Amino acid sequence: MGGQREDYYGKHGTPQKYDPTFKGPIYDRGCTDIICCVLLVVAIVGYVVVGVVAWTHGDPRKVIYPTDSRGQFCGQQGTSNQNKPFLFYFDIVKCASPLVLLQFQCPTTQICVSECPDRFMTYLSASGSQTAGDMDYYRQFCVPEFEISQKAAVEVLRDKECPAMIIPSTPLARRCFPAIRTTKGVVTVGNETTYDDGLGSRRNVTDLLEGAKNANVVLEARQLAMKIFEDYTVSWYWIIIGLVIAMVASLIFIVLLRFLAGIMVWVMIVMVILVLGYGIFHCYLEYAELKGEAGSDVTLTDVGFQTDLRVYLHLRQTWLAFMIILCIVEVLIILLLIFLRKRILIAIALIKEASRAVGHIMMSLLYPLCTFFLLCLCIAYWASTAVFLSTSNEAIYKVFNESACQFSGQTCNPETFNTTNVTKLCPDAQCLFAFYGGETAYHKYIIAVQFFNVFMLFWLANFVIALGQVTLAGAFASYYWAFKKPDDMPAFPVFSAFGRALRYHTGSLAFGSLILAIIQVIRVILEYLDHRLKAADNKLAKFVLCCLKCCFWCLEKFIKFLNRNAYIMIAVYGTNFCTSARNAFSLLMRNIIRVAVLDKVTDFLLFLGKLLIVGGVGVLAFFFFTHRIELVQDTAPSLNYYWVPILTVIVGSYLIAHGFLSVYGMCVDTLFLCFCEDLERNDGSPERPYYMSPELSEILLKGHLEPSKSADSQGQGGRTQTPRGRRLEPAFLPNN
């Protein structure tokens, strides 16, 4: 094949005599990228330490139960607050939004109360009122140790023992928020447009919007979440049935591919075209049906965002948009089929060979479950650690005073503050709530720890995906390099490949996943900056940021593609990550047109398979949950939003189909690269026969006369020529 390709593959390119015991290059390997392996182990140990520290300091009950300024949970049984389930804020205006409140970061005194206030009242009016019960009612919104005495009102307000005013409030997530309503464009609280701030002046209720500007949005989101939860409670078993149908359909599809790959591919193509055609026809019918109906000509822009998505289905513009999108997809698929019809035949041959390989290694179909389980572990550990980290802040109290004091700004304990000498040296000093956080090294660097938590999520998730790719590639490579299939294959190809990957190539997998994780973290940072710049009016900064986001998106896609092929090289040849990536890139560049087209055609056919399964199950779910199947019309549950179970079934079906058919994708890529290696190692002669199956060679190889050279024969010790005096070359690789 030439010195260039022998140099490319190093020792694997060296011509050798056929050895019946030889099982291919996958068994000749050693440990690779040991430094990255050590780095990964150190990072995991550090991640475990972070988790332990977070679990020690954090308290996830803060997510469920609100806490007052002293860190006590509202409504917790066995405490003084067990009958006080709601959190009340002395000055809601100091809070930026309810989202800040939900993160326990509002810088004002907070106490637990049995009920939220239902009226306007100030401390001055309550303390001077002659009406019996006013002060007793106001008393429940003061700190627990407050006692009605001869203490002047200004002193009570100065000591933050009682709020300056209370306003009508409603509980939201166990927190008292102003009962803000909008009537004909006028913002009111308790039917009032102004309120007494308790300091002798009246303020507009719109000032409260800064403290609770997202309360209505959060409330609507909460109501939407409750309705969605109700839909899940009455339809969960039907959703499971839909997912089981998707799994059965995927298994049937794979079994049919095993025996009828060519027919199934063409049937799949036709079915996808028909399903899309029916979608176009259905959208047209809905579009025509709405003609003349009141309100159907309203545009999507005028409607805006609505939590009830059924509103959009009554608009003609919605169905017109669906119809246009489906038409574009239909035309694109037909054009691709026309231009790639010859490549489809080669792709079908690869899919047939992949079906044989999968048939001999059925355990490979179950391995995506292992990957899914490991990914769930990574996500669960990250989520729990993030919750414990976010709830590890403590209420910090500091000394505040109006005159000069040497203790000003120092931390203090409000429970023992009056017994210290601070009040003697500084009579006007107070121990007041300052902020939520902490002054230890752990609390100071908690943001960095959260960043490390996110980074480790990306790294470990990418490592798990890489481990799955290398395992499947190694299993399918063992099939290809078995001269007598399946007799020469190992007893448990998947387990053998999994063991080789962990034993020899953990460092290489860590290296590749680390590069990808760094790029993904950079993208997260760019998204964060973009979110922060939305309110800014710097067009240049937005343009630069948009360009950076686009560049890193493209870079991430390229690295994923390169890593996938590098992992196949690692599984087949046992080289380190850099060498494997370089060899994979070199191979792709040498055959950029044919190889890339063939790879994408195969991916396209497998994508059509996913589309067929998802489309079929999705259409069935749509007709069932919208009560359009007469036989089971009474069986289908009544729902608030029928799109909830439909979308769940569609997304779940896609994940199931993707899990099964992604095995085929990895199998095709592995077999193709092994095929290229086979061509460069061997020439089809009795001394160096091909390892590819006869069925694969019939499609991927073509014969043409190549004059035999006596020098070659002498150099190979009188090696016999290939049958019929021909040398076989790949049908889609360029000649040397």
XYZ file of C-alpha atoms in Angstrom:
736
model
C 0.000 0.000 0.000
C 2.983 2.292 0.140
C 5.497 3.580 2.681
C 3.271 6.524 3.599
C 0.590 4.347 5.113
C 3.106 2.075 6.829
C 4.633 5.123 8.515
C 1.166 6.297 9.423
C 0.357 3.162 11.354
C 3.859 2.547 12.703
C 4.352 -1.034 13.824
C 0.836 -1.997 12.728
C 1.708 -1.125 9.155
C 4.597 -3.609 9.035
C 3.817 -6.478 6.614
C 3.573 -9.829 8.370
C 2.761 -13.328 7.445
C -0.725 -14.515 8.281
C -0.935 -15.981 11.740
C -4.157 -17.837 12.626
C -3.737 -16.835 16.280
C -3.463 -13.118 15.427
C -6.574 -11.257 16.626
C -5.830 -7.801 15.315
C -4.165 -4.697 16.746
C -6.684 -4.292 19.566
C -4.786 -6.671 21.836
C -1.352 -5.029 21.546
C -1.383 -2.102 23.973
C -0.057 -0.488 27.135
C -1.138 2.266 29.550
C -1.597 5.680 27.891
C -1.703 9.266 29.180
C -0.869 8.298 32.749
C -0.512 11.938 33.841
C -4.110 12.676 32.860
C -5.229 9.526 34.680
C -3.526 10.748 37.862
C -5.032 14.206 37.351
C -8.523 12.712 37.022
C -8.092 10.655 40.187
C -6.904 13.730 42.097
C -9.850 15.757 40.756
C -12.329 13.043 41.789
C -10.807 12.876 45.279
C -11.080 16.676 45.504
C -14.661 16.474 44.276
C -15.507 13.975 47.004
C -13.904 16.290 49.582
C -15.986 19.195 48.266
C -19.114 17.069 48.572
C -18.317 16.049 52.140
C -17.596 19.652 53.151
C -20.787 20.857 51.442
C -22.861 18.158 53.134
C -21.325 19.141 56.471
C -22.129 22.861 56.166
C -25.261 22.812 54.021
C -28.832 22.089 54.970
C -31.204 21.243 52.099
C -34.195 21.856 54.353
C -33.723 25.527 53.463
C -35.048 24.671 50.021
C -38.301 23.403 51.569
C -38.593 25.377 54.792
C -37.896 29.117 54.933
C -35.525 30.240 57.683
C -35.651 33.359 59.791
C -32.742 35.695 60.448
C -31.474 33.425 63.215
C -31.336 30.343 61.017
C -34.432 28.701 62.526
C -36.813 26.847 60.235
C -40.389 28.048 59.967
C -42.986 25.367 60.626
C -40.496 22.745 61.825
C -41.972 20.325 64.330
C -40.489 20.272 67.824
C -39.382 23.914 67.762
C -40.864 27.203 68.866
C -41.751 27.887 65.220
C -43.801 24.740 64.625
C -47.029 26.792 64.472
C -45.435 29.554 62.415
C -45.066 28.187 58.863
C -44.684 31.520 57.021
C -41.704 33.856 56.710
C -42.325 37.593 57.117
C -39.922 40.313 55.911
C -39.658 43.550 57.890
C -38.936 45.621 54.775
C -39.863 43.890 51.522
C -38.634 46.879 49.503
C -35.046 45.902 50.318
C -35.486 42.661 48.431
C -34.708 42.779 44.725
C -37.099 39.993 43.706
C -38.721 36.823 45.007
C -35.968 34.863 43.288
C -33.527 36.515 45.671
C -35.797 35.662 48.560
C -35.922 32.040 47.496
C -32.126 32.031 47.632
C -32.193 33.421 51.201
C -30.320 36.594 50.340
C -32.746 39.376 51.332
C -30.897 41.876 53.600
C -33.665 42.605 56.083
C -34.859 41.119 59.366
C -36.975 38.004 58.828
C -39.232 36.250 61.360
C -41.588 33.267 61.293
C -45.305 34.076 61.645
C -48.485 32.035 61.891
C -50.214 34.073 59.167
C -49.401 36.816 56.708
C -50.754 40.330 57.422
C -54.104 41.151 55.840
C -54.282 44.916 56.408
C -52.367 48.167 56.217
C -50.951 49.296 59.556
C -47.911 51.102 60.919
C -46.258 50.636 64.273
C -46.910 54.262 65.147
C -50.640 53.925 64.469
C -50.878 50.577 66.259
C -49.015 51.747 69.370
C -51.137 54.915 69.610
C -54.443 53.289 68.702
C -57.278 53.269 71.206
C -58.866 50.258 69.485
C -58.470 47.106 71.504
C -56.527 44.415 69.712
C -54.590 46.564 67.227
C -51.323 46.297 69.119
C -51.932 42.636 69.893
C -52.394 41.971 66.177
C -49.266 43.964 65.308
C -47.305 42.179 68.051
C -47.241 38.879 66.107
C -45.066 40.523 63.409
C -42.393 41.634 65.901
C -39.386 39.642 67.070
C -40.294 36.933 69.657
C -38.576 38.677 72.584
C -40.424 41.961 72.012
C -42.576 43.045 74.955
C -45.126 45.852 74.933
C -43.736 48.412 77.379
C -43.093 52.086 77.877
C -40.280 51.940 75.306
C -40.612 54.782 72.808
C -41.771 53.848 69.323
C -38.692 55.368 67.710
C -36.491 53.145 69.885
C -38.437 50.039 68.894
C -38.000 50.846 65.218
C -34.338 51.724 65.759
C -33.686 48.384 67.465
C -35.474 46.533 64.623
C -37.798 44.858 67.117
C -40.881 45.520 64.999
C -41.435 46.434 61.344
C -42.248 50.062 60.568
C -45.350 48.980 58.664
C -47.246 45.919 57.494
C -49.178 45.556 54.241
C -51.704 43.007 52.941
C -49.732 39.958 51.839
C -50.316 36.500 50.418
C -48.186 33.397 51.077
C -46.049 32.188 48.177
C -43.647 29.297 48.763
C -44.292 29.836 52.493
C -43.155 33.452 52.283
C -45.319 36.566 52.714
C -45.364 38.664 49.538
C -47.316 41.879 48.942
C -50.768 41.123 47.494
C -50.082 43.129 44.347
C -52.873 43.307 41.776
C -53.361 45.218 38.556
C -56.832 46.618 37.872
C -57.255 48.376 34.527
C -53.546 49.128 34.428
C -53.465 50.520 37.997
C -51.265 48.708 40.513
C -52.951 48.251 43.890
C -52.309 46.487 47.183
C -55.430 45.837 49.249
C -57.392 48.171 46.919
C -55.006 51.009 47.832
C -52.566 52.779 45.519
C -50.460 54.273 48.340
C -49.347 53.139 51.764
C -47.868 54.626 54.928
C -44.211 53.600 55.277
C -44.395 54.014 59.059
C -41.952 56.914 59.024
C -44.467 59.715 58.509
C -44.757 59.694 54.717
C -46.922 57.959 52.127
C -45.425 56.045 49.238
C -46.815 54.637 46.028
C -47.394 50.884 46.010
C -45.347 50.654 42.819
C -42.305 50.971 45.096
C -43.145 47.480 46.304
C -42.773 46.132 42.782
C -38.986 46.301 43.061
C -39.205 44.050 46.096
C -41.726 41.682 44.517
C -41.576 42.416 40.793
C -41.557 38.751 39.804
C -44.081 37.554 42.371
C -46.905 37.213 39.831
C -44.633 35.475 37.325
C -43.439 33.046 39.970
C -47.026 32.475 41.085
C -48.147 31.748 37.522
C -45.185 29.427 37.054
C -46.095 27.661 40.288
C -49.702 27.255 39.171
C -48.504 25.948 35.809
C -46.190 23.502 37.579
C -49.061 22.270 39.752
C -51.273 21.673 36.702
C -48.450 19.837 34.947
C -47.926 17.746 38.078
C -51.653 16.917 38.119
C -51.446 15.819 34.475
C -48.535 13.535 35.300
C -50.403 11.975 38.227
C -53.331 10.924 36.004
C -51.345 9.980 32.897
C -48.071 8.522 34.182
C -49.031 4.912 33.458
C -50.087 5.806 29.910
C -46.747 7.578 29.461
C -44.946 4.420 30.610
C -47.019 2.385 28.147
C -45.999 4.802 25.380
C -42.321 4.451 26.301
C -42.660 0.660 26.379
C -44.182 0.817 22.902
C -41.204 2.930 21.785
C -38.781 0.375 23.248
C -40.585 -2.536 21.594
C -40.659 -0.634 18.290
C -36.916 0.033 18.585
C -36.199 -3.647 19.283
C -38.380 -4.763 16.376
C -36.661 -2.207 14.157
C -33.215 -3.530 15.136
C -34.261 -7.171 14.629
C -35.601 -6.332 11.189
C -32.374 -4.478 10.408
C -30.481 -7.628 11.326
C -32.184 -9.700 8.633
C -33.699 -7.151 6.225
C -31.328 -4.195 6.393
C -31.668 -3.160 2.729
C -35.455 -3.461 2.642
C -35.831 -1.808 6.054
C -33.757 1.206 5.058
C -35.855 1.878 1.973
C -39.107 1.209 3.844
C -37.873 3.568 6.565
C -37.142 6.291 4.000
C -40.567 5.936 2.406
C -42.316 5.864 5.798
C -40.559 9.034 6.965
C -41.595 10.811 3.767
C -45.188 9.608 4.207
C -45.306 10.631 7.892
C -44.018 14.107 7.055
C -46.498 14.281 4.167
C -49.347 13.433 6.501
C -48.115 16.093 8.918
C -48.235 18.676 6.129
C -51.738 17.539 5.142
C -52.998 17.661 8.741
C -51.592 21.175 9.251
C -53.306 22.296 6.052
C -56.638 20.882 7.232
C -56.352 22.656 10.581
C -55.314 25.873 8.815
C -58.296 25.702 6.442
C -60.720 24.760 9.247
C -59.888 27.890 11.236
C -60.642 30.186 8.300
C -63.336 32.661 9.255
C -63.379 31.763 12.968
C -63.262 34.666 15.394
C -59.801 35.388 16.718
C -58.037 32.878 14.452
C -56.298 35.620 12.440
C -54.525 37.078 15.488
C -50.744 36.925 15.054
C -48.378 35.097 17.382
C -46.705 38.407 18.216
C -49.969 39.890 19.432
C -50.765 36.855 21.578
C -47.333 36.827 23.221
C -46.337 34.165 25.735
C -49.192 32.124 27.184
C -48.860 29.373 29.768
C -51.843 27.595 28.202
C -50.352 26.395 24.918
C -53.780 25.425 23.603
C -54.297 29.108 22.821
C -51.758 28.850 19.984
C -53.609 25.920 18.393
C -56.582 28.230 17.711
C -54.442 30.520 15.541
C -54.104 30.015 11.784
C -50.576 31.402 11.899
C -49.481 28.538 14.181
C -50.571 25.839 11.751
C -49.140 27.803 8.844
C -45.758 27.895 10.586
C -45.930 24.140 11.290
C -46.830 23.456 7.666
C -43.951 25.562 6.315
C -41.435 23.896 8.645
C -42.596 20.395 7.664
C -42.502 21.318 3.962
C -38.912 22.528 4.279
C -37.894 19.332 6.098
C -39.676 17.185 3.493
C -37.985 18.937 0.553
C -34.550 18.734 2.193
C -34.899 14.998 2.824
C -36.034 14.328 -0.753
C -33.151 16.363 -2.204
C -30.643 14.556 -0.001
C -32.017 11.193 -1.100
C -31.742 12.178 -4.766
C -28.133 13.360 -4.538
C -26.953 10.597 -2.195
C -28.741 7.624 -3.749
C -25.455 5.888 -4.741
C -23.860 6.498 -1.343
C -26.950 5.069 0.300
C -26.150 1.662 -1.210
C -22.708 1.683 0.429
C -24.224 2.894 3.692
C -26.725 0.030 3.564
C -23.830 -2.414 3.187
C -22.179 -0.970 6.285
C -25.470 -1.120 8.185
C -25.854 -4.792 7.159
C -22.375 -5.558 8.472
C -23.149 -3.572 11.624
C -26.314 -5.667 12.031
C -24.245 -8.843 11.898
C -21.823 -7.457 14.455
C -24.644 -6.375 16.766
C -26.251 -9.794 16.282
C -23.085 -11.470 17.581
C -22.688 -8.894 20.404
C -26.253 -8.442 21.656
C -24.960 -7.175 24.997
C -23.928 -3.982 23.186
C -27.603 -3.000 22.967
C -27.810 -2.949 26.756
C -24.613 -0.976 27.328
C -26.336 2.433 26.775
C -28.252 1.637 29.983
C -24.908 1.514 31.804
C -23.944 4.879 30.319
C -27.340 6.304 31.287
C -26.968 5.005 34.854
C -23.478 6.501 35.241
C -24.664 9.831 33.831
C -27.553 9.842 36.310
C -25.054 9.274 39.129
C -22.932 12.215 37.949
C -25.940 14.516 37.642
C -27.368 13.417 41.012
C -24.038 14.014 42.776
C -23.667 17.415 41.117
C -27.242 18.461 41.963
C -27.031 17.362 45.603
C -23.655 19.047 46.030
C -24.981 22.249 44.436
C -27.990 22.256 46.789
C -25.831 21.729 49.864
C -23.411 24.431 48.723
C -26.203 26.949 48.078
C -27.745 26.271 51.496
C -24.506 26.422 53.486
C -24.652 30.192 54.048
C -25.299 31.419 57.567
C -26.873 34.579 58.914
C -24.040 37.005 59.748
C -24.614 39.671 62.414
C -22.390 42.697 62.859
C -22.140 45.609 65.278
C -23.835 48.771 63.984
C -23.753 52.117 65.747
C -24.360 55.784 64.984
C -21.338 57.203 66.839
C -17.702 56.175 66.695
C -17.065 52.750 68.212
C -14.043 50.472 68.129
C -16.278 47.402 67.731
C -18.100 48.759 64.691
C -18.280 46.221 61.857
C -17.263 43.238 63.983
C -19.336 40.070 63.984
C -21.578 39.435 66.978
C -24.139 37.041 68.418
C -27.558 38.655 68.944
C -28.483 36.215 71.704
C -25.490 37.131 73.912
C -24.842 40.651 72.636
C -26.520 42.422 75.575
C -24.292 40.567 78.062
C -21.036 41.691 76.446
C -19.068 44.843 77.275
C -19.769 46.253 73.810
C -23.024 47.823 75.011
C -21.161 49.408 77.910
C -18.415 50.944 75.790
C -20.779 51.841 72.950
C -24.297 52.475 74.375
C -25.897 53.015 70.965
C -24.355 49.863 69.404
C -26.671 47.172 68.036
C -26.128 43.627 66.834
C -28.042 43.539 63.572
C -28.361 41.132 60.679
C -25.815 42.006 57.967
C -25.993 39.385 55.231
C -26.149 35.694 54.460
C -22.788 34.086 53.931
C -19.847 33.410 56.162
C -16.386 34.664 56.977
C -14.533 31.343 56.950
C -12.289 30.348 54.045
C -15.001 27.944 52.913
C -17.638 30.673 52.681
C -15.305 33.151 50.997
C -14.527 30.753 48.155
C -17.951 29.157 47.867
C -18.458 30.642 44.376
C -15.190 29.060 43.226
C -16.324 25.765 44.729
C -19.610 25.992 42.829
C -17.647 26.649 39.641
C -15.504 23.574 40.369
C -18.710 21.594 40.902
C -20.008 22.568 37.450
C -16.627 21.864 35.834
C -16.481 18.370 37.353
C -19.996 17.666 36.107
C -18.915 18.368 32.536
C -15.653 16.445 32.919
C -17.197 13.325 34.455
C -20.183 13.333 32.097
C -17.881 13.552 29.077
C -15.673 10.840 30.574
C -18.666 8.497 30.958
C -19.707 9.126 27.340
C -16.114 8.555 26.167
C -15.937 5.315 28.163
C -19.073 4.100 26.421
C -17.710 4.978 22.984
C -14.381 3.227 23.600
C -16.124 0.165 25.055
C -18.443 -0.250 22.075
C -15.632 0.468 19.616
C -13.442 -2.168 21.284
C -16.235 -4.747 21.225
C -16.992 -4.202 17.543
C -13.290 -4.137 16.685
C -12.931 -7.566 18.284
C -15.662 -8.748 15.908
C -13.938 -7.305 12.855
C -10.487 -8.680 13.715
C -11.807 -12.183 14.344
C -10.670 -14.139 11.270
C -13.320 -16.809 11.831
C -16.436 -14.966 12.934
C -17.682 -15.555 15.576
C -15.419 -18.439 16.666
C -12.327 -16.237 17.192
C -14.228 -13.591 19.169
C -13.767 -13.332 22.949
C -16.504 -14.870 25.078
C -17.674 -11.481 26.421
C -16.601 -8.765 23.964
C -18.300 -5.865 25.781
C -16.866 -6.756 29.193
C -13.413 -7.343 27.668
C -13.492 -3.969 25.913
C -14.735 -2.261 29.077
C -11.875 -3.777 31.080
C -9.266 -2.760 28.481
C -10.599 0.794 28.425
C -10.369 1.199 32.197
C -7.096 -0.680 32.585
C -5.096 0.942 29.800
C -6.842 4.082 28.585
C -8.435 5.880 31.536
C -5.852 8.663 31.080
C -6.635 9.068 27.375
C -10.366 9.235 28.063
C -9.729 11.774 30.812
C -7.591 13.842 28.419
C -10.228 13.985 25.680
C -13.098 14.663 28.076
C -11.051 17.371 29.838
C -10.578 19.306 26.593
C -14.281 19.109 25.860
C -15.204 20.093 29.432
C -13.030 23.211 29.269
C -14.751 24.316 26.061
C -18.192 23.693 27.553
C -17.351 25.672 30.695
C -16.186 28.566 28.511
C -19.519 28.419 26.699
C -21.353 28.555 30.041
C -19.333 31.628 31.022
C -20.153 33.282 27.688
C -23.856 32.558 28.203
C -23.630 34.116 31.668
C -21.933 37.230 30.270
C -24.542 37.444 27.535
C -27.282 37.314 30.173
C -25.606 40.102 32.132
C -25.178 42.270 29.023
C -28.812 42.043 27.948
C -29.669 45.160 29.912
C -26.601 47.022 28.606
C -26.601 49.132 25.455
C -23.121 48.214 24.251
C -23.656 46.868 20.735
C -19.949 46.216 20.146
C -19.668 44.045 23.249
C -22.803 42.138 22.255
C -21.442 41.588 18.734
C -18.081 40.307 20.014
C -19.820 38.066 22.521
C -22.114 36.687 19.818
C -19.096 35.890 17.610
C -17.333 34.156 20.512
C -20.425 32.077 21.282
C -20.665 31.015 17.642
C -16.957 30.138 17.446
C -16.975 28.056 20.617
C -20.157 26.298 19.527
C -18.447 25.270 16.291
C -15.313 24.310 18.213
C -17.301 22.096 20.563
C -18.944 20.293 17.629
C -15.562 19.761 15.955
C -13.932 18.463 19.152
C -16.820 16.041 19.706
C -16.409 14.708 16.168
C -12.637 14.431 16.512
C -12.867 12.838 19.964
C -15.282 10.203 18.703
C -12.875 9.087 15.991
C -9.898 9.378 18.354
C -11.654 7.072 20.824
C -12.170 4.519 18.049
C -8.449 4.711 17.267
C -7.676 4.225 20.967
C -9.946 1.173 21.151
C -8.458 -0.348 17.991
C -4.761 0.577 18.164
C -4.131 1.318 21.851
C -2.271 4.598 21.162
C -2.472 7.676 23.396
C -5.023 10.402 22.851
C -2.862 12.853 20.903
C -1.546 10.151 18.565
C -5.028 8.726 18.067
C -6.502 12.169 17.398
C -3.720 12.977 14.932
C -4.115 9.648 13.137
C -7.885 10.015 13.009
C -7.625 13.553 11.664
C -5.002 12.478 9.108
C -7.194 9.616 7.934
C -10.217 11.881 7.619
C -8.246 14.527 5.740
C -6.836 11.975 3.297
C -10.349 10.814 2.510
C -12.274 13.936 3.430
C -14.883 13.796 0.667
C -15.773 10.127 0.452
C -15.341 9.198 4.077
C -17.163 12.246 5.412
C -20.036 11.777 2.954
C -20.320 8.065 3.757
C -20.262 8.740 7.499
C -22.920 11.424 7.232
C -25.107 9.302 4.947
C -25.074 6.507 7.521
C -25.865 8.982 10.301
C -28.658 10.373 8.141
C -30.193 6.931 7.618
C -29.987 6.147 11.324
C -31.532 9.543 12.081
C -34.423 8.664 9.786
C -34.852 5.502 11.835
C -35.085 7.553 15.029
C -37.470 9.944 13.298
C -39.679 7.073 12.180
C -39.912 5.558 15.681
C -40.449 8.914 17.395
C -42.911 10.090 14.749
C -44.966 6.896 14.907
C -45.154 6.832 18.709
C -45.732 10.612 18.829
C -48.654 10.450 16.383
C -50.159 7.577 18.376
C -49.788 9.555 21.620
C -51.318 12.650 20.003
C -54.439 10.805 18.843
C -54.792 9.005 22.187
C -54.421 11.960 24.556
C -56.615 14.220 22.375
C -59.443 11.602 22.485
C -59.390 11.047 18.721
C -59.269 7.240 18.888
C -62.888 6.100 19.258
C -62.047 2.665 20.664
C -60.231 4.131 23.691
C -61.888 7.537 23.792
C -63.325 6.972 27.270
C -60.087 5.452 28.563
C -57.882 8.467 27.855
C -57.508 10.708 30.933
C -58.829 14.265 31.143
C -55.898 16.673 31.235
C -55.183 20.348 31.782
C -52.556 20.328 29.032
C -52.576 17.332 26.701
C -49.180 18.392 25.336
C -47.542 17.438 28.659
C -47.765 13.635 28.241
C -47.337 13.915 24.467
C -44.048 15.804 24.758
C -42.900 13.442 27.508
C -43.589 10.422 25.304
C -41.882 12.041 22.308
C -38.747 13.015 24.246
C -38.592 9.638 25.988
C -39.095 7.801 22.685
C -36.276 9.756 21.099
C -33.931 8.945 23.989
C -34.829 5.251 23.748
C -34.426 5.144 19.961
C -31.206 7.147 20.192
C -29.842 4.737 22.803
C -30.415 1.711 20.571
C -29.440 3.232 17.223
C -26.381 5.058 18.599
C -24.912 1.570 19.038
C -25.310 1.127 15.295
C -23.634 4.470 14.642
C -20.605 3.557 16.733
C -20.516 0.108 15.120
C -20.502 1.559 11.595
C -17.737 4.050 12.434
C -15.609 1.362 14.077
C -16.043 -1.142 11.252
C -15.172 1.496 8.696
C -11.922 2.506 10.420
C -11.033 -1.167 10.940
C -11.707 -1.675 7.245
C -9.215 1.089 6.408
C -6.638 -0.494 8.743
C -7.278 -3.890 7.173
C -6.539 -2.479 3.737
C -3.238 -1.010 4.886
C -2.127 -4.117 6.789
C -3.130 -6.710 4.233
C -3.522 -7.135 0.490
C -5.869 -10.094 0.181
C -3.147 -12.637 -0.604
C -3.015 -16.036 1.136
C -0.097 -14.749 3.242
C -1.945 -11.568 4.239
C -5.696 -12.126 3.786
C -8.314 -9.553 4.581
C -10.229 -9.796 7.867
C -13.352 -8.163 6.437
C -16.328 -10.355 5.679
C -16.957 -11.389 2.039
C -20.265 -9.503 2.060
C -18.507 -6.283 3.070
C -15.719 -6.681 0.536
C -18.211 -7.127 -2.312
C -19.560 -3.602 -1.802
C -16.567 -1.703 -0.455
C -13.944 -3.145 -2.785
C -13.681 -3.065 -6.543
C -11.158 -4.878 -8.695
C -8.919 -3.491 -11.332
C -5.808 -4.846 -12.985
C -2.520 -3.978 -11.364
C 0.655 -5.329 -13.006
C 2.562 -7.670 -10.725
C 6.121 -6.800 -10.048
C 8.744 -9.491 -9.800
C 10.640 -7.399 -7.292
C 7.623 -7.429 -5.009
C 7.316 -11.173 -5.360
C 10.993 -11.685 -4.530
C 10.823 -9.234 -1.657
C 7.890 -11.110 -0.150
C 9.574 -14.510 -0.467
C 7.574 -15.626 -3.530
C 4.230 -14.534 -2.077
C 1.297 -15.677 -4.180
C -0.838 -13.081 -5.925
C -4.427 -12.349 -5.078
C -7.022 -14.419 -6.946
C -7.373 -13.732 -10.671
C -4.139 -11.737 -10.600
C -5.863 -8.607 -9.334
C -5.110 -6.291 -6.466
C -8.203 -4.998 -4.656
C -8.540 -1.334 -3.798
C -11.283 0.339 -1.771
C -14.160 1.581 -3.852
C -14.171 5.008 -2.198
C -10.578 5.657 -1.092
C -8.112 7.563 -3.309
C -5.270 5.588 -4.781
C -1.708 6.213 -3.668
